[in-house]
GROMACS .gro file of C-alpha atoms in nm:
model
  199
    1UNK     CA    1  11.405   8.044   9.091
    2UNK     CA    2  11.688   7.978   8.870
    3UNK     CA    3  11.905   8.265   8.788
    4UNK     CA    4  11.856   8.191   8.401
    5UNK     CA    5  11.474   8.182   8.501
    6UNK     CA    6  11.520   8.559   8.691
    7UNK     CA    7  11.706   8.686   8.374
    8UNK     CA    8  11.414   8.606   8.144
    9UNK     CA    9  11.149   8.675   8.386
   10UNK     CA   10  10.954   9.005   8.425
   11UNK     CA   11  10.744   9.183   8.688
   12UNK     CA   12  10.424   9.030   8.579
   13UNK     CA   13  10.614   8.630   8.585
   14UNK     CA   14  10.713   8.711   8.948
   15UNK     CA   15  10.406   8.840   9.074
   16UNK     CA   16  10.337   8.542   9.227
   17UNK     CA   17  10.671   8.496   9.372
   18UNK     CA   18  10.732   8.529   9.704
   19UNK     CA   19  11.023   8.569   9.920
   20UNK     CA   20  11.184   8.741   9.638
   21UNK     CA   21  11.467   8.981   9.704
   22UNK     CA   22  11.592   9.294   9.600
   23UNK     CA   23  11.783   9.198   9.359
   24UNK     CA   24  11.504   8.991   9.207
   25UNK     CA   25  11.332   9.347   9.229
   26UNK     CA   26  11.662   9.470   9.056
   27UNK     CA   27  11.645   9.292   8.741
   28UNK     CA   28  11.311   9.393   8.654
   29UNK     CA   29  11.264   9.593   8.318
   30UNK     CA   30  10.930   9.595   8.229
   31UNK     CA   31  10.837   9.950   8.230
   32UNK     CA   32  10.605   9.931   8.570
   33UNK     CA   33  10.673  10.055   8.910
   34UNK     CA   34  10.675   9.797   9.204
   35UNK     CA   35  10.746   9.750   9.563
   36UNK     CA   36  10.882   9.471   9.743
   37UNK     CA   37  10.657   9.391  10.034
   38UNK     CA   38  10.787   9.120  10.277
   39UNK     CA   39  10.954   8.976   9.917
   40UNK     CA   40  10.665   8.984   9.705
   41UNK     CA   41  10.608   9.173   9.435
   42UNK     CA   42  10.327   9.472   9.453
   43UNK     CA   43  10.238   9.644   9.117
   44UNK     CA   44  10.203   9.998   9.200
   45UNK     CA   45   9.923  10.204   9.055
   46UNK     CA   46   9.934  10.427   8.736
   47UNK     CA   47  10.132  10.726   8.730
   48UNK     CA   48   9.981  11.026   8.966
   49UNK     CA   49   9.776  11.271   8.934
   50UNK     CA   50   9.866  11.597   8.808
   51UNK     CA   51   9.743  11.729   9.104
   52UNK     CA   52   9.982  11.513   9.304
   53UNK     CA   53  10.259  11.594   9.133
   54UNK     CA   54  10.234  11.992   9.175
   55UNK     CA   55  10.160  11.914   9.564
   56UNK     CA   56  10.472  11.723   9.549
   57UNK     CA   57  10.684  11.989   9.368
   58UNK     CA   58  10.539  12.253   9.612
   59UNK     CA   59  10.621  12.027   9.949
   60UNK     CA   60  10.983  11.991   9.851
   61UNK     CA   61  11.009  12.395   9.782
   62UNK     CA   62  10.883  12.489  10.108
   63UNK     CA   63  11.071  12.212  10.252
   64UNK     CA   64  11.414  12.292  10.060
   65UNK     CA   65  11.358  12.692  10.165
   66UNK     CA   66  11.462  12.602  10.545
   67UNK     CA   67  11.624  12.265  10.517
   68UNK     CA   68  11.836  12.205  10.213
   69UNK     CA   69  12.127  12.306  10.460
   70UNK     CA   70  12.064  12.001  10.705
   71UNK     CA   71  11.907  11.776  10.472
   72UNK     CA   72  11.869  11.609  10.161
   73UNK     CA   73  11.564  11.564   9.985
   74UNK     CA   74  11.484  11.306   9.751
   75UNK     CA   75  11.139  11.285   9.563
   76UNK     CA   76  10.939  10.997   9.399
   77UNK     CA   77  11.039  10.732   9.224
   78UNK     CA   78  11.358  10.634   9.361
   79UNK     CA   79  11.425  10.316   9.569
   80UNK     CA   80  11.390  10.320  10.014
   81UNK     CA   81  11.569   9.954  10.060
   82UNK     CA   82  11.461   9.891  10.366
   83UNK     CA   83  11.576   9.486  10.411
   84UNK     CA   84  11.668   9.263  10.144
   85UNK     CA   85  11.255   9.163  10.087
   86UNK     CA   86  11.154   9.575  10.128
   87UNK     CA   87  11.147   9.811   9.859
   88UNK     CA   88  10.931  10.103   9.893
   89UNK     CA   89  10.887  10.399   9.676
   90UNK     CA   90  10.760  10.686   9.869
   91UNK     CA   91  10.678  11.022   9.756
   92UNK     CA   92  10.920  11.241   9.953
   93UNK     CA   93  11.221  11.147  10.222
   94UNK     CA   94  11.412  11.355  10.384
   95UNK     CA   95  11.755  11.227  10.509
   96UNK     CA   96  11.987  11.426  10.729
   97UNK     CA   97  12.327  11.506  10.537
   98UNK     CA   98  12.538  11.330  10.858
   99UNK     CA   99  12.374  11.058  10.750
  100UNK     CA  100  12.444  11.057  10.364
  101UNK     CA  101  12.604  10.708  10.375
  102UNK     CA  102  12.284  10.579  10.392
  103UNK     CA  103  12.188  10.705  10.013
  104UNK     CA  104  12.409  10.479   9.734
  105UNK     CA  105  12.351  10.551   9.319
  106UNK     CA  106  12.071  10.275   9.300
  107UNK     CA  107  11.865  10.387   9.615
  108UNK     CA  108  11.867  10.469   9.967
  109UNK     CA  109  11.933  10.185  10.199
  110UNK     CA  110  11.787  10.207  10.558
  111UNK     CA  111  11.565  10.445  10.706
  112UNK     CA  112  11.465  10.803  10.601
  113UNK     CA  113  11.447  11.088  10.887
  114UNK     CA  114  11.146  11.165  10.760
  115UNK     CA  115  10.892  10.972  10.479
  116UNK     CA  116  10.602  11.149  10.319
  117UNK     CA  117  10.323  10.997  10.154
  118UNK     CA  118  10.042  11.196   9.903
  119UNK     CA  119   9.741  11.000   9.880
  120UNK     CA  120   9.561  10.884   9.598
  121UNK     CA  121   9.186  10.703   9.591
  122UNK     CA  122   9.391  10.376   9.505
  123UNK     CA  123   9.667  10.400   9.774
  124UNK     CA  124   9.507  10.500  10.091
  125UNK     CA  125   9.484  10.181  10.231
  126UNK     CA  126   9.796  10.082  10.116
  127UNK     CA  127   9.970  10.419  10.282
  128UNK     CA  128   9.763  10.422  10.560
  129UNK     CA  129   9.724  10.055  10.725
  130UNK     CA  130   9.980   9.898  10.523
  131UNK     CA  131  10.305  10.178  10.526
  132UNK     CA  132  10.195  10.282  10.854
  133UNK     CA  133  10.323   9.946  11.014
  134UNK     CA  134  10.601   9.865  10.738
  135UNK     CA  135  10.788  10.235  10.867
  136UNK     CA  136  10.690  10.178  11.201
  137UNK     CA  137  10.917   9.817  11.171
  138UNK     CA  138  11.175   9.941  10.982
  139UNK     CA  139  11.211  10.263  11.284
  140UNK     CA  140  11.146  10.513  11.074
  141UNK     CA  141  11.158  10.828  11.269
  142UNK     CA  142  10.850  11.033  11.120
  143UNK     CA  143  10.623  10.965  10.885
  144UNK     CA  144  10.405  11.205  10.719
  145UNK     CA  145  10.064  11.123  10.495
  146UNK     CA  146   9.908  11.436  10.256
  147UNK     CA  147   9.513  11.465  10.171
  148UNK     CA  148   9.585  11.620   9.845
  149UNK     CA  149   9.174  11.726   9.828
  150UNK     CA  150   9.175  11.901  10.149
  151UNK     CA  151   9.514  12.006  10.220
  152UNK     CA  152   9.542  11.830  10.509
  153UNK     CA  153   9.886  11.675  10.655
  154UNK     CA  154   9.866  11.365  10.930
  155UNK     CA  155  10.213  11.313  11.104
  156UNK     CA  156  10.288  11.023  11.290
  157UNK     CA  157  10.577  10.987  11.531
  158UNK     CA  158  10.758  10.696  11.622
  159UNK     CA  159  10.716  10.583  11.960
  160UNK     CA  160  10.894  10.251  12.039
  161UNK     CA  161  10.786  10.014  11.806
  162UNK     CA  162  10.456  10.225  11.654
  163UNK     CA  163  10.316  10.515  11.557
  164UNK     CA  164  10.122  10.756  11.770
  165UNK     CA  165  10.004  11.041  11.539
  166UNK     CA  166  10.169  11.388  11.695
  167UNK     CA  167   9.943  11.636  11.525
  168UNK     CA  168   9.692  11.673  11.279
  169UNK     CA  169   9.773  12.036  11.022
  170UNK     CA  170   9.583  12.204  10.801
  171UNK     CA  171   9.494  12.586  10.615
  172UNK     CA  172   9.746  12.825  10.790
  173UNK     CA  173   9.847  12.603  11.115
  174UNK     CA  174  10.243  12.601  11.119
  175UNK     CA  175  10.400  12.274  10.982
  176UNK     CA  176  10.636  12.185  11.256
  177UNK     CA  177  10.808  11.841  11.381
  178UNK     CA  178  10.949  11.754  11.694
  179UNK     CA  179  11.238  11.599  11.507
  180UNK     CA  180  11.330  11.841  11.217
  181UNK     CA  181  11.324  12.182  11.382
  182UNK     CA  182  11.420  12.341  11.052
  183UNK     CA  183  11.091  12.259  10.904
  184UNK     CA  184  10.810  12.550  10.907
  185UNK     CA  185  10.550  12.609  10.626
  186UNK     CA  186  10.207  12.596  10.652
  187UNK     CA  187   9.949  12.348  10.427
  188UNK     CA  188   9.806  12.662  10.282
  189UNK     CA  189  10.115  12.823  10.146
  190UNK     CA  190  10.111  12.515   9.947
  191UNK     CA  191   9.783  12.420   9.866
  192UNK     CA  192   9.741  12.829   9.757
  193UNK     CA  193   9.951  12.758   9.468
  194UNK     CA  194   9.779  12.417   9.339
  195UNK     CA  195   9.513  12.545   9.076
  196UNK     CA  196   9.184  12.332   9.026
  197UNK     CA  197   9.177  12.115   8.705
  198UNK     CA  198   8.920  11.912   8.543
  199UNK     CA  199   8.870  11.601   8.581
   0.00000   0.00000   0.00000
């Protein structure tokens, strides 16, 4: 694709693209989110949930409360450049401050100490088959997924070159990882404060 054909093309023209890069992904302005998956173009879903968002907010309070020291913590939407075809936007990261030349003005580029995911009915496969093995790859250390309905938190450790899922949390079960020591909450000092809404 011509660079005259980039400038006047949006998300929806390069859609069918592949092998697209990120700055192909750059120069989009279309008002939709995307990924880049192996350099093609993935129109993400519609905004979250309400729901989502509060379990979000929540996560990174409890989070901040014993780790703002040691790390930063960056929150949905914001750019994980993980190769020149792999842009993902995940919910939560956390990256260690010694490592803070890893996070630039447009995005972070490499890998996150720690990624979190919240579900939603249209991303679990995409978060839990398809992330799953795209983090793994890319040596993410950790990598967290959130049942928003039940308040339950999956993490996954990195062990060589996959996953093996450390330990399984829910209600009032400390929240710990074998990599970020400072973290310690429980899923029901969160989920406590996330009222029920109608649908």
């Amino acid at each position: 694709m011509s660079d005259k054909e980039k400038k006047g093309a949006s998300g929806h023209d390069l859609l069918k693209e592949s092998n697209l890069t990120y700055e192909d992904y750059a120069s989009i302005d279309d008002g939709h989110r995307y990924e880049l998956v192996n350099g093609q173009l993935e129109l993400m879903s519609p905004g979250p949930s309400v729901t989502h968002q509060m379990l979000s907010f929540e996560m990174q309070k409890v989070i901040a409360r014993s780790c703002e020291s040691e790390y930063l913590i960056l929150y949905a939407p914001f750019d994980v450049i993980l190769a020149s075809n792999e842009v993902r936007q995940p919910d939560l990261i956390l990256v260690h401050r010694q490592r803070m030349n890893i996070i630039k003005k447009h995005g972070v580029e490499g890998a996150p100490d720690l990624v979190i995911e919240i579900l939603s009915p249209s991303t679990i496969k995409r978060d839990k088959m398809d992330k799953l093995k795209t983090y793994a790859i890319y040596q993410i250390p950790e990598y967290w997924i959130v049942e928003p309905r039940t308040g339950i938190l999956e993490a996954y450790v990195l062990q060589g070159k996959q996953y093996e899922i450390a330990n399984i949390f829910q209600e009032d079960e400390l929240v710990t990882s074998p990599n970020i020591p400072c973290l310690s909450f429980t899923m029901e000092e969160i989920m406590s404060k996330i009222p029920n809404l109608e649908d």
